[in-house]
Tab-separated table of N, CA and C and ligand atoms in Angstrom:
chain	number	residue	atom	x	y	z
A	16	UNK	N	-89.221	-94.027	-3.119
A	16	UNK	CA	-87.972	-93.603	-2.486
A	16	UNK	C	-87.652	-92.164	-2.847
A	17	UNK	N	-87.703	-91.459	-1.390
A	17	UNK	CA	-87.075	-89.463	-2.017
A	17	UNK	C	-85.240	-89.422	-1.529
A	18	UNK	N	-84.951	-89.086	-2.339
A	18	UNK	CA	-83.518	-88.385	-2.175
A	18	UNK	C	-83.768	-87.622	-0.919
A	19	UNK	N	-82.775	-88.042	-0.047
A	19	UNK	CA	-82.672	-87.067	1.194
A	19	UNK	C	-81.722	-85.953	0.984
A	20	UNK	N	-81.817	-84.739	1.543
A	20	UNK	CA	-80.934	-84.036	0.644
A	20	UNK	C	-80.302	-83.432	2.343
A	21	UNK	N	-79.446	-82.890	1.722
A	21	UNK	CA	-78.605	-81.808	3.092
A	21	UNK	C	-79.400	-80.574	3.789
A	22	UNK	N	-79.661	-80.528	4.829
A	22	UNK	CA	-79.062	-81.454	6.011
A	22	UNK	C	-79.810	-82.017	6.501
A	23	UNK	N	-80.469	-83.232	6.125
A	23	UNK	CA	-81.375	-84.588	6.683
A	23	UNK	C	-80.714	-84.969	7.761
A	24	UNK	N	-81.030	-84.923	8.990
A	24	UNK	CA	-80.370	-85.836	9.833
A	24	UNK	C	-79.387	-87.428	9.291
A	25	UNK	N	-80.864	-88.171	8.828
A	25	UNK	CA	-80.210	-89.527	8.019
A	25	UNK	C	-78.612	-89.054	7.841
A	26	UNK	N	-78.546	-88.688	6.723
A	26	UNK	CA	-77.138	-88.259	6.081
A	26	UNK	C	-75.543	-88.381	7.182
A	27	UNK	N	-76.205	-88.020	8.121
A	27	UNK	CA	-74.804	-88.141	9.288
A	27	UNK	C	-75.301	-89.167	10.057
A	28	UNK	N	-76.005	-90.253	9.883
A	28	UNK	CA	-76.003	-91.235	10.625
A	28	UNK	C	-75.239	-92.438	10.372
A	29	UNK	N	-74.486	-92.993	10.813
A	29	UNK	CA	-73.680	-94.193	10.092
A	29	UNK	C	-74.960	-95.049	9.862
A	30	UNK	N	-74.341	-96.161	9.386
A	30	UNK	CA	-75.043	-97.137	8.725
A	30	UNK	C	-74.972	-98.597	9.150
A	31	UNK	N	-75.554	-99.295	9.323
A	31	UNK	CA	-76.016	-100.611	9.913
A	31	UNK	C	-75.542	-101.932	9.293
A	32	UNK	N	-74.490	-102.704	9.847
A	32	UNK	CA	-74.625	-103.815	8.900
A	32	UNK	C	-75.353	-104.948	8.147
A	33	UNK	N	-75.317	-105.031	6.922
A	33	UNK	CA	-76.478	-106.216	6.836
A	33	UNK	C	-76.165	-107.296	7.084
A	34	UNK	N	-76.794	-108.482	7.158
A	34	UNK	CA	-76.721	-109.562	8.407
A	34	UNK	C	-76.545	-111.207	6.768
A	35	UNK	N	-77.648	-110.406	6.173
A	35	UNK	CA	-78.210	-111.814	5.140
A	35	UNK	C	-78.655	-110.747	4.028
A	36	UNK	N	-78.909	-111.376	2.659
A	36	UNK	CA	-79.659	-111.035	1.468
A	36	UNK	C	-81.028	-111.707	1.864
A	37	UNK	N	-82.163	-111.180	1.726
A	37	UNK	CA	-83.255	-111.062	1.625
A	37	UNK	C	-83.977	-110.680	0.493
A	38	UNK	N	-85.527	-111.349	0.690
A	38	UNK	CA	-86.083	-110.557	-0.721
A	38	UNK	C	-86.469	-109.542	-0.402
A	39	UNK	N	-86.573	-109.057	0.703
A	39	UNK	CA	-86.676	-107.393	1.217
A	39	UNK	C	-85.209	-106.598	0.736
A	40	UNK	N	-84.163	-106.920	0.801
A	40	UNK	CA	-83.009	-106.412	0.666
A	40	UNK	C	-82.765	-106.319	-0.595
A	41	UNK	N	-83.158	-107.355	-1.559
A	41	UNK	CA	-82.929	-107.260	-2.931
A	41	UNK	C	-84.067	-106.412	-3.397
A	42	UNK	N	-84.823	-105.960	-3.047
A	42	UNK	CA	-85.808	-105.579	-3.580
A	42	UNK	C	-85.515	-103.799	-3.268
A	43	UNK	N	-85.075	-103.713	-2.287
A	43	UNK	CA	-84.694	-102.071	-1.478
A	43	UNK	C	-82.855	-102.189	-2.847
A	44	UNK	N	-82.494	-102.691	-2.933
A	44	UNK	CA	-81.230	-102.601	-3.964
A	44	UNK	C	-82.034	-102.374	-5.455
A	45	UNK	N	-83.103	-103.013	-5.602
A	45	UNK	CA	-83.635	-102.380	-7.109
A	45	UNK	C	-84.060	-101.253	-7.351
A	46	UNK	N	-84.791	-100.802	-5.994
A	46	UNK	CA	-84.857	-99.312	-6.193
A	46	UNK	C	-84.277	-98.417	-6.279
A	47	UNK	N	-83.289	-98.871	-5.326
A	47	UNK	CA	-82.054	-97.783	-5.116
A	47	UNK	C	-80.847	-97.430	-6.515
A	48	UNK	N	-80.985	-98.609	-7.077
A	48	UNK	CA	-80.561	-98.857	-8.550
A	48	UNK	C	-81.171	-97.707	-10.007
A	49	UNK	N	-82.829	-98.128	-9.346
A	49	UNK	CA	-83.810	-96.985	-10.206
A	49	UNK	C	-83.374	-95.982	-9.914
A	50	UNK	N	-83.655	-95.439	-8.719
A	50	UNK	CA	-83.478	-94.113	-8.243
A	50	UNK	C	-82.188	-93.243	-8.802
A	51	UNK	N	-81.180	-94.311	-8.599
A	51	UNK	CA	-79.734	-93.685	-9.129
A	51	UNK	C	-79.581	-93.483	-10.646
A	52	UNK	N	-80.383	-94.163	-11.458
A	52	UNK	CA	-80.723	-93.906	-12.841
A	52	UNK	C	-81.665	-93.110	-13.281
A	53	UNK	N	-82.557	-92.515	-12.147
A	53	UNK	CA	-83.724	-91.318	-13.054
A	53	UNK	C	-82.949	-90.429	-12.293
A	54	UNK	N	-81.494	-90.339	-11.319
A	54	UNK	CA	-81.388	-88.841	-10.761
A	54	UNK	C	-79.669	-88.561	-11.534
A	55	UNK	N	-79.639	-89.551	-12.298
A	55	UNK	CA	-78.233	-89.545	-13.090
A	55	UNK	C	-77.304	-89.698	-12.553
A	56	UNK	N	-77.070	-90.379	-11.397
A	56	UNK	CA	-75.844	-90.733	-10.692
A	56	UNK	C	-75.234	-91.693	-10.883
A	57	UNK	N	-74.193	-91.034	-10.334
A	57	UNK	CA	-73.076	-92.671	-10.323
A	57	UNK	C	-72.677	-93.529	-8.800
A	58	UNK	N	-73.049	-93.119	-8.160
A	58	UNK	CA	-73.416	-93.885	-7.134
A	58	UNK	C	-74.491	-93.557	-6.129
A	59	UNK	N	-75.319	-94.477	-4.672
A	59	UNK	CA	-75.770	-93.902	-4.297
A	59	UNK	C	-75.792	-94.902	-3.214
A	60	UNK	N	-75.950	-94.322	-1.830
A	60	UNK	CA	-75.724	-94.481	-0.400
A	60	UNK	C	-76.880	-94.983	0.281
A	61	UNK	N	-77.496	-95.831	0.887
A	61	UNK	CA	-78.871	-96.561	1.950
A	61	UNK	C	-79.440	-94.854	2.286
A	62	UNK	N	-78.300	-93.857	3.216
A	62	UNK	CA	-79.020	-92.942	3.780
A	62	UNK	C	-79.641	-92.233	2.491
A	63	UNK	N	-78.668	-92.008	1.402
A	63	UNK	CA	-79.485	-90.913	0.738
A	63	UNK	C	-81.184	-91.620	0.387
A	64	UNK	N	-81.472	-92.759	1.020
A	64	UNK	CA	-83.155	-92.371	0.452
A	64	UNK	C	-83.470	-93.025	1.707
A	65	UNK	N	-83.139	-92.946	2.838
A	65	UNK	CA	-83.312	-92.761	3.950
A	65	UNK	C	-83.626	-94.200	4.816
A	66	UNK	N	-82.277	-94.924	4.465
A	66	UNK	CA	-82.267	-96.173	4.957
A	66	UNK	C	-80.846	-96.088	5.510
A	67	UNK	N	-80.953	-97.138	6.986
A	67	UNK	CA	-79.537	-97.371	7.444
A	67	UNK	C	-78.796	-98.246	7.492
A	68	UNK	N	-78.869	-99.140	6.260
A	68	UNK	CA	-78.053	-100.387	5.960
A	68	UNK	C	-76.858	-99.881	5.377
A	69	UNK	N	-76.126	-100.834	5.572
A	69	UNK	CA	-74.263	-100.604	4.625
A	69	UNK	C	-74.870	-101.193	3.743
A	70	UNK	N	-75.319	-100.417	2.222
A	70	UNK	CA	-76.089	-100.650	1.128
A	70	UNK	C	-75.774	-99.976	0.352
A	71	UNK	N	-74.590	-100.077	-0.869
A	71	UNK	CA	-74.256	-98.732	-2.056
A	71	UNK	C	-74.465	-99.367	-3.399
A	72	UNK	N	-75.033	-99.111	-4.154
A	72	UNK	CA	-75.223	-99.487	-5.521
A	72	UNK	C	-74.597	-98.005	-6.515
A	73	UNK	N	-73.551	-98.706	-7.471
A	73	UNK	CA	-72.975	-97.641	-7.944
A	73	UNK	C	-72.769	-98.505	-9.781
A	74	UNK	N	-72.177	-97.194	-10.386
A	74	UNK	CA	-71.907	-97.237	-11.730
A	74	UNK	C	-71.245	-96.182	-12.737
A	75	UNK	N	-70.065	-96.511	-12.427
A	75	UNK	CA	-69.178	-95.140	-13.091
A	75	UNK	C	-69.440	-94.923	-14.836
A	76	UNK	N	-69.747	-96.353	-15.013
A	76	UNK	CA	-70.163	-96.055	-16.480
A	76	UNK	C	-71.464	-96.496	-17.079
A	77	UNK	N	-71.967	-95.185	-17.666
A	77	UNK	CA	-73.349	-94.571	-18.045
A	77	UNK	C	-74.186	-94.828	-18.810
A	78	UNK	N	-73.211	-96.052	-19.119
A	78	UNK	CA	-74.006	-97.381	-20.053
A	78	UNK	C	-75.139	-98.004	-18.881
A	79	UNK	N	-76.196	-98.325	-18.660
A	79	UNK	CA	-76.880	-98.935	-18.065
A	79	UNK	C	-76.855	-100.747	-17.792
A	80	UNK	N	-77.457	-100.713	-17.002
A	80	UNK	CA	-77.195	-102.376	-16.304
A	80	UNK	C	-75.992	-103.018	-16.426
A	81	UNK	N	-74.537	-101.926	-15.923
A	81	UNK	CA	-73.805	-102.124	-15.274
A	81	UNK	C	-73.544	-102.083	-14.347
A	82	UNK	N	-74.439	-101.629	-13.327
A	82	UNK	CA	-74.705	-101.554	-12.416
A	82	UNK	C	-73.884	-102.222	-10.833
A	83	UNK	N	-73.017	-101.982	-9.781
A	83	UNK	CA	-72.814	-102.954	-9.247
A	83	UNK	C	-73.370	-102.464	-7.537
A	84	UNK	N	-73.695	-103.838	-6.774
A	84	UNK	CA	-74.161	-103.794	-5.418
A	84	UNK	C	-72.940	-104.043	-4.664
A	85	UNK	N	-72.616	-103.212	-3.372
A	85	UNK	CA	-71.615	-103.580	-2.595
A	85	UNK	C	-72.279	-103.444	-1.032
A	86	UNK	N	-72.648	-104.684	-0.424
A	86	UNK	CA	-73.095	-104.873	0.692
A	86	UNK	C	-71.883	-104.736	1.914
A	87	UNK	N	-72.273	-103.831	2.628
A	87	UNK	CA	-70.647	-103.693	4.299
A	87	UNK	C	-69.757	-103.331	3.438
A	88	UNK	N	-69.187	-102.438	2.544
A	88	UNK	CA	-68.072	-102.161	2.096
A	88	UNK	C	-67.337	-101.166	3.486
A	89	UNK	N	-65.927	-102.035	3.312
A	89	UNK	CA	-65.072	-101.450	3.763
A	89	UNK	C	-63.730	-101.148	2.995
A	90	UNK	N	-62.835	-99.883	3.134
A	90	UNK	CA	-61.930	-99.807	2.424
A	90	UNK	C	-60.335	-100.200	3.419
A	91	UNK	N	-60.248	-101.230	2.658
A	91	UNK	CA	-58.987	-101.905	3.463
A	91	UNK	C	-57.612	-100.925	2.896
A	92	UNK	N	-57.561	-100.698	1.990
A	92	UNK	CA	-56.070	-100.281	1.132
A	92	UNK	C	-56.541	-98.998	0.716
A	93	UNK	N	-56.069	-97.549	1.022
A	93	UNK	CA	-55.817	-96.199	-0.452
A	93	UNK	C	-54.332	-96.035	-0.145
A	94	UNK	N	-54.118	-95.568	-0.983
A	94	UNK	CA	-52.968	-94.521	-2.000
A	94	UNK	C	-52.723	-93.362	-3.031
A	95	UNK	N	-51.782	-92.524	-2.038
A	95	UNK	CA	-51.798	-91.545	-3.769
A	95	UNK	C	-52.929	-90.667	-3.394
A	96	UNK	N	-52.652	-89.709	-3.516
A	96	UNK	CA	-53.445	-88.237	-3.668
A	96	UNK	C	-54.119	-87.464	-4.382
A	97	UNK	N	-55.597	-87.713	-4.688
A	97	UNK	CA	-55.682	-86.428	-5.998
A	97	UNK	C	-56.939	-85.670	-5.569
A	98	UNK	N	-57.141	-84.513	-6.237
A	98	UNK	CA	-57.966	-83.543	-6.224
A	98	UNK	C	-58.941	-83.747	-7.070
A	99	UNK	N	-60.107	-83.722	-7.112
A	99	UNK	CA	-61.316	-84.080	-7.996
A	99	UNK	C	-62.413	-83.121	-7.779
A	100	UNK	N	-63.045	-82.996	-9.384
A	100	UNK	CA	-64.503	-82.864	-9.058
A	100	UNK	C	-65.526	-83.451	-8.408
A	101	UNK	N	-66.436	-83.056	-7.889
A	101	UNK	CA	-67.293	-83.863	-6.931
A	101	UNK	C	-68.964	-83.233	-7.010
A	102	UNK	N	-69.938	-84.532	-7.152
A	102	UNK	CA	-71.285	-83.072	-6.599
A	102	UNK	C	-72.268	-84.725	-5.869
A	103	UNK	N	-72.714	-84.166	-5.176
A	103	UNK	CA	-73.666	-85.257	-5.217
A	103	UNK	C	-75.272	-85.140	-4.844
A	104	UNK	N	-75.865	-86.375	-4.905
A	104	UNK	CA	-77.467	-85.975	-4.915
A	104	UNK	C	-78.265	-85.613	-4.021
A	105	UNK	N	-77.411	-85.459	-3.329
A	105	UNK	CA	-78.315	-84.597	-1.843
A	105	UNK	C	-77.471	-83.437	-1.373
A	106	UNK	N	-76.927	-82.728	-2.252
A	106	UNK	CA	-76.713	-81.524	-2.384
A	106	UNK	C	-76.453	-81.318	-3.627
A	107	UNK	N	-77.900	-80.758	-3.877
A	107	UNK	CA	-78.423	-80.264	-5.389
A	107	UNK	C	-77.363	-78.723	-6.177
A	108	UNK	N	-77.220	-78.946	-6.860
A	108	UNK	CA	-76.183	-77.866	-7.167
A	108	UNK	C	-75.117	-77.364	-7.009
A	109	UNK	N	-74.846	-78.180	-5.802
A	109	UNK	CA	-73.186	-77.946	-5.340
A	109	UNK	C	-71.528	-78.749	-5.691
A	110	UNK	N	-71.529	-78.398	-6.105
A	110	UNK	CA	-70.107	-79.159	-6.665
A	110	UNK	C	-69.238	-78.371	-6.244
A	111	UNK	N	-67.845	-79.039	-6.384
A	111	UNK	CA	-66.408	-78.374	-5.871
A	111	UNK	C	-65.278	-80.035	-6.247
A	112	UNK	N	-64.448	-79.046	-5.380
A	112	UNK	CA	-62.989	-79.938	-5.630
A	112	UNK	C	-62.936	-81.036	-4.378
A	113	UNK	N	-62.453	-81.839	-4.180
A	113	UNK	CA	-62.504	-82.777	-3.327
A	113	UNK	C	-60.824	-83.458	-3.234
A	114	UNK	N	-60.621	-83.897	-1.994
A	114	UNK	CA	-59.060	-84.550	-1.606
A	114	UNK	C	-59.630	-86.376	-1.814
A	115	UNK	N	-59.315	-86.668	-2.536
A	115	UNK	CA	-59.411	-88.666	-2.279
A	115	UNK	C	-58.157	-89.067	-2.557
A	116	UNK	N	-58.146	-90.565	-1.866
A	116	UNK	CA	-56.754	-91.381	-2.695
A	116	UNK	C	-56.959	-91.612	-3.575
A	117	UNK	N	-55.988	-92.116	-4.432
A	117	UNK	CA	-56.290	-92.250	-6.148
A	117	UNK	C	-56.030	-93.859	-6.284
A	118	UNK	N	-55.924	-94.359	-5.346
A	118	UNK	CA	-56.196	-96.102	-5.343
A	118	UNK	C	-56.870	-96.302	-4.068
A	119	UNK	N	-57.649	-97.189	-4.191
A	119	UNK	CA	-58.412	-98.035	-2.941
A	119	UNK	C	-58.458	-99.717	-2.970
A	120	UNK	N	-58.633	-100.037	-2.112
A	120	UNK	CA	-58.741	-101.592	-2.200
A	120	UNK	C	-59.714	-101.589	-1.253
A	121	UNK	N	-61.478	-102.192	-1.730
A	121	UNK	CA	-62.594	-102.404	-1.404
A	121	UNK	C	-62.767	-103.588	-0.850
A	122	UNK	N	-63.202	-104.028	0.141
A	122	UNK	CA	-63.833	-105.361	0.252
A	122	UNK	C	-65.698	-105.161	0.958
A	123	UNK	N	-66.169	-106.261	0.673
A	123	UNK	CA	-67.583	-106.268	1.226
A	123	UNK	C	-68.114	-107.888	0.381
A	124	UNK	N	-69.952	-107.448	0.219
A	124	UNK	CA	-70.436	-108.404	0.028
A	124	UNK	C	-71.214	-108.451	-0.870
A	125	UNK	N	-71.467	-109.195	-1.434
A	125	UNK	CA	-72.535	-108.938	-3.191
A	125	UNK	C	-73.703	-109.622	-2.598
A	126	UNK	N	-74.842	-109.564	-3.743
A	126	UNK	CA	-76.295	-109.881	-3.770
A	126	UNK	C	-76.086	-111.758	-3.582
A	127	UNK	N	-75.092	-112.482	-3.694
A	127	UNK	CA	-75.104	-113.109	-3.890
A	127	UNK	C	-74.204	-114.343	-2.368
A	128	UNK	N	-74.309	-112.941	-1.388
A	128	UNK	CA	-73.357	-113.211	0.304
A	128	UNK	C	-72.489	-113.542	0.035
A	129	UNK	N	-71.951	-113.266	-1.104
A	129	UNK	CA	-70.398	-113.725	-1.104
A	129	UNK	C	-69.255	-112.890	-1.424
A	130	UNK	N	-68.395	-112.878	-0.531
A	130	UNK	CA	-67.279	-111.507	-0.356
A	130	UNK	C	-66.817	-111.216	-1.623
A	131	UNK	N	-66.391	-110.206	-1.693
A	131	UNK	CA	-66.342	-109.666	-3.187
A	131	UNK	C	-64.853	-108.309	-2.304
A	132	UNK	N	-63.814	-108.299	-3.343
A	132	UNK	CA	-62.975	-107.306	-3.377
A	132	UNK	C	-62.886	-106.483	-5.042
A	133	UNK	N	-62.731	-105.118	-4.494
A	133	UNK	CA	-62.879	-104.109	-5.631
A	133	UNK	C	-61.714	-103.571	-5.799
A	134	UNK	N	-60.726	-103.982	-6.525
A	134	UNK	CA	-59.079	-102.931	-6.839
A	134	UNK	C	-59.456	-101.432	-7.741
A	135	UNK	N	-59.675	-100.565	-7.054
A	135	UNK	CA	-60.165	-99.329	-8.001
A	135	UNK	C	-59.107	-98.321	-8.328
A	136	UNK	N	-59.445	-97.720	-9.159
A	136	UNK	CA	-58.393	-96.117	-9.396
A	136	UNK	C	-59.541	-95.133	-10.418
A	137	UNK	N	-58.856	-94.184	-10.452
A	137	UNK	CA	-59.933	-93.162	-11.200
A	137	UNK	C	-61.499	-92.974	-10.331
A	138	UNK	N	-62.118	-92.727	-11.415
A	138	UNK	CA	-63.623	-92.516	-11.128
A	138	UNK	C	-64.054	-93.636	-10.449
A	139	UNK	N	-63.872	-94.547	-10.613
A	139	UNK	CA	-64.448	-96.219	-9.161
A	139	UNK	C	-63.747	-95.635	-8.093
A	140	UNK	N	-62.681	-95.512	-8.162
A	140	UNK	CA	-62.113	-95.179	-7.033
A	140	UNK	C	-62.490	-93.916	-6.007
A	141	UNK	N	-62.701	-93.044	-6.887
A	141	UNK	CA	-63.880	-92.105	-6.485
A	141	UNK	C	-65.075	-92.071	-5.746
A	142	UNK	N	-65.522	-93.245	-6.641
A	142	UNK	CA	-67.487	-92.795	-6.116
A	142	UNK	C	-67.108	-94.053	-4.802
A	143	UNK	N	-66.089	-94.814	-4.838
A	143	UNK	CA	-66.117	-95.601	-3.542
A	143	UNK	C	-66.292	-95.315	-2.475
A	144	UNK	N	-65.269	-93.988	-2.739
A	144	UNK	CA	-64.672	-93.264	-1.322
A	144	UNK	C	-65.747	-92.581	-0.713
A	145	UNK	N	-66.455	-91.768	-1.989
A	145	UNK	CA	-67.378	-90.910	-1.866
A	145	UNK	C	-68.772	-91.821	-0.855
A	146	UNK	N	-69.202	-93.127	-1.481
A	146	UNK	CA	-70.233	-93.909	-0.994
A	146	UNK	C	-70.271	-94.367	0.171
A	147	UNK	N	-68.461	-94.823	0.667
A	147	UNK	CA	-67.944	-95.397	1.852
A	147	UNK	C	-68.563	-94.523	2.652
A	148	UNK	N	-67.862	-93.334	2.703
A	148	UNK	CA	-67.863	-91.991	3.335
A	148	UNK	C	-69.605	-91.766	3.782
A	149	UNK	N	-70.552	-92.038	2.837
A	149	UNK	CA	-71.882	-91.537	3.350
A	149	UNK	C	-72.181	-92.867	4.178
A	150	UNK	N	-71.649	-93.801	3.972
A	150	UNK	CA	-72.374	-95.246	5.005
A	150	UNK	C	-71.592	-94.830	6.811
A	151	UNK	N	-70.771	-94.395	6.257
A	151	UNK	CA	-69.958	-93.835	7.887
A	151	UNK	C	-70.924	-92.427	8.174
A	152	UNK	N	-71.575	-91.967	7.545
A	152	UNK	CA	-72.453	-90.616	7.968
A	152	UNK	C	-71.466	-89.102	7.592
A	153	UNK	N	-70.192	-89.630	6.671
A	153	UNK	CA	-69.226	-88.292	5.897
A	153	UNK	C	-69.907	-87.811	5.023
A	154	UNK	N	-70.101	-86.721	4.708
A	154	UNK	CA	-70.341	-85.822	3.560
A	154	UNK	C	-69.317	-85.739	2.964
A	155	UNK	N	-69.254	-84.985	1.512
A	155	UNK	CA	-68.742	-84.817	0.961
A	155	UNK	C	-68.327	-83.386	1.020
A	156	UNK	N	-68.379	-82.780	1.621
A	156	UNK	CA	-68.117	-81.229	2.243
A	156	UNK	C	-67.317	-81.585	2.938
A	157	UNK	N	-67.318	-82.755	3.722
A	157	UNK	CA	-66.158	-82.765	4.801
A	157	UNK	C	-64.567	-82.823	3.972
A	158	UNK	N	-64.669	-83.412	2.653
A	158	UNK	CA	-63.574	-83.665	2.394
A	158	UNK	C	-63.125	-82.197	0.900
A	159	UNK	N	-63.778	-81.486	1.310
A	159	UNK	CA	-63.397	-80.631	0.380
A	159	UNK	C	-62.189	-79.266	0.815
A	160	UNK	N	-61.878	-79.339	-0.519
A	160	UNK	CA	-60.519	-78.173	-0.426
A	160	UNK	C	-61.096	-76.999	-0.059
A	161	UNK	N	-59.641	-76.417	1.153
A	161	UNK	CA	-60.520	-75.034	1.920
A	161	UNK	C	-61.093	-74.034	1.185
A	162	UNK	N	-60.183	-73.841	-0.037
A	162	UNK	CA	-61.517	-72.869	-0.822
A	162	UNK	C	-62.525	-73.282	-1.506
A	163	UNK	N	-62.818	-74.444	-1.493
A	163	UNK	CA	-64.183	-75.207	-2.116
A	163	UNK	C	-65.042	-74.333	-1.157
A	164	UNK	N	-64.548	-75.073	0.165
A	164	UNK	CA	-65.140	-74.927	1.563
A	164	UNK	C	-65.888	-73.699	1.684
A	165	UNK	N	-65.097	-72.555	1.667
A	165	UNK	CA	-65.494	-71.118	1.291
A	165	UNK	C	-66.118	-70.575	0.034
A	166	UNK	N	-66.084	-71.148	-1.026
A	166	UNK	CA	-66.904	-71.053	-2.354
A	166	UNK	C	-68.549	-71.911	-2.005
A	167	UNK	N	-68.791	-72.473	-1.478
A	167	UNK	CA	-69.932	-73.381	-1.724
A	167	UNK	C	-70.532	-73.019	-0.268
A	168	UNK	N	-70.037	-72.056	1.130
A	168	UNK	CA	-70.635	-71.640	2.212
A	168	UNK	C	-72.096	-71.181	1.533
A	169	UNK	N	-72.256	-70.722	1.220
A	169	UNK	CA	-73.682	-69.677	0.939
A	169	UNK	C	-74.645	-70.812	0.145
A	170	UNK	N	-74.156	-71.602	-0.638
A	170	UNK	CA	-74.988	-72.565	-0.802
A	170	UNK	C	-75.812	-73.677	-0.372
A	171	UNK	N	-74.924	-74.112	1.252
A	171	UNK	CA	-74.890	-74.964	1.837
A	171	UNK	C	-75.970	-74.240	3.261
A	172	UNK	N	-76.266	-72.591	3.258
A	172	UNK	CA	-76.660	-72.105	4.358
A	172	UNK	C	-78.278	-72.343	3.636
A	173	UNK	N	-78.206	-71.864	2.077
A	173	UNK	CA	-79.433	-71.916	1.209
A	173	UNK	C	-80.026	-73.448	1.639
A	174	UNK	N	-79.691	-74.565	1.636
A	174	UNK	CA	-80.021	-75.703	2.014
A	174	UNK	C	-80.539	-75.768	3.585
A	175	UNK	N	-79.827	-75.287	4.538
A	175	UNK	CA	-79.725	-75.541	5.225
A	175	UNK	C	-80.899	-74.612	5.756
A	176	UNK	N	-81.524	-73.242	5.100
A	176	UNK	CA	-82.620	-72.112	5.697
A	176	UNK	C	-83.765	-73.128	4.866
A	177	UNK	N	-83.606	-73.736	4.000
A	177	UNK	CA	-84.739	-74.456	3.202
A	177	UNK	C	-85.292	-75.606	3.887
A	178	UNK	N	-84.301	-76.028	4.833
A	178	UNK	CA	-84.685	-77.407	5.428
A	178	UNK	C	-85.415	-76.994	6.813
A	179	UNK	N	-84.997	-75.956	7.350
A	179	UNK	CA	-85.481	-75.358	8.426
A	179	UNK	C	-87.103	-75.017	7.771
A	180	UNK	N	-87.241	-74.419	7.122
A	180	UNK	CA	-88.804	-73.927	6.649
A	180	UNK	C	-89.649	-74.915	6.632
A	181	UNK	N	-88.977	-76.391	6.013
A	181	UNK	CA	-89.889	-77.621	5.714
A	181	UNK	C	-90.294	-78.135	7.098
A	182	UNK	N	-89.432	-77.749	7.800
A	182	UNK	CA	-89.600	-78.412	9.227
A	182	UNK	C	-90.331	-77.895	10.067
A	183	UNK	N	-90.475	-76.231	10.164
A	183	UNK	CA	-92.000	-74.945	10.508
A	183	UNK	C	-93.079	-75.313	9.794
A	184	UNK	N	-92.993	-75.692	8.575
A	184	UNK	CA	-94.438	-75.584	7.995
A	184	UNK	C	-95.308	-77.191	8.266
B	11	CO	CO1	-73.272	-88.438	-2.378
């Protein structure tokens, strides 16, 4: 599995619902699990390794095999306003400030097909929004403060002349 990085098509594609757990499905969730642990993240999205299932495996805390799977997450409930740091793994180096609610109320489905709700705040609440957001095909640029927006332009063109070259050669 490669990290798709910006601007992969994948990345703005929404995402597909899953139907059933499978041993194909559990098995695409272990990797995606690995993957998010050798690239140090705290969460990570079906597209970023270039799959289109509603598929996020996340972990705000950095203790290992805490790991949790959220199959079709949808966010029924936010609240409350805050400004955050943000970077994520398919845009290597870029970080900035970001607008999220500072409560969410999650629902979806675990490894186990059975509905599961997530009451978050802080950092869960965070990487939710953040994960939701890539299964709908949002970046995380979309939700950034206008001078993020303008601080991180030249970085985002660097990505964007790099992806063009891979695609000539
Ligand atoms: Co991300």
């Amino acid at each position: 599995m490669r990290i798709r990085v910006y601007p992969e098509p994948i990345l703005l594609q929404p995402a597909i619902l899953v139907k059933s757990v499978t041993k194909e499905l559990r098995e695409v969730v272990r990797k995606m699990i690995d993957v998010m642990y050798s690239h140090k993240g705290v969460g990570l999205a079906a597209q970023q390794v270039g799959l289109d299932k509603l598929i996020t495996v996340f972990n705000p805390d950095p203790e290992r095999e805490k790991e949790r799977v959220l199959l079709n997450p949808k966010i029924c409930l936010s609240k409350g306003n805050v400004e955050v740091e943000e970077g994520c793994l398919s845009f290597p180096g870029i970080y900035g400030r970001v607008r999220r609610a500072s409560h969410v109320l999650v629902t979806g489905m675990n490894l186990s097909g059975k509905e599961v709700r997530i009451e978050a705040e802080g950092l869960l609440a965070q990487i939710l929004q953040h994960e939701v957001d890539h299964l709908n095909g949002i970046l995380f640029t979309a939700k950034m403060t206008p001078a993020t927006k303008i601080q991180v332009q030249r970085q985002l063109k660097q990505l964007e002349e790099r992806y063009r070259k891979a695609q000539g050669d």
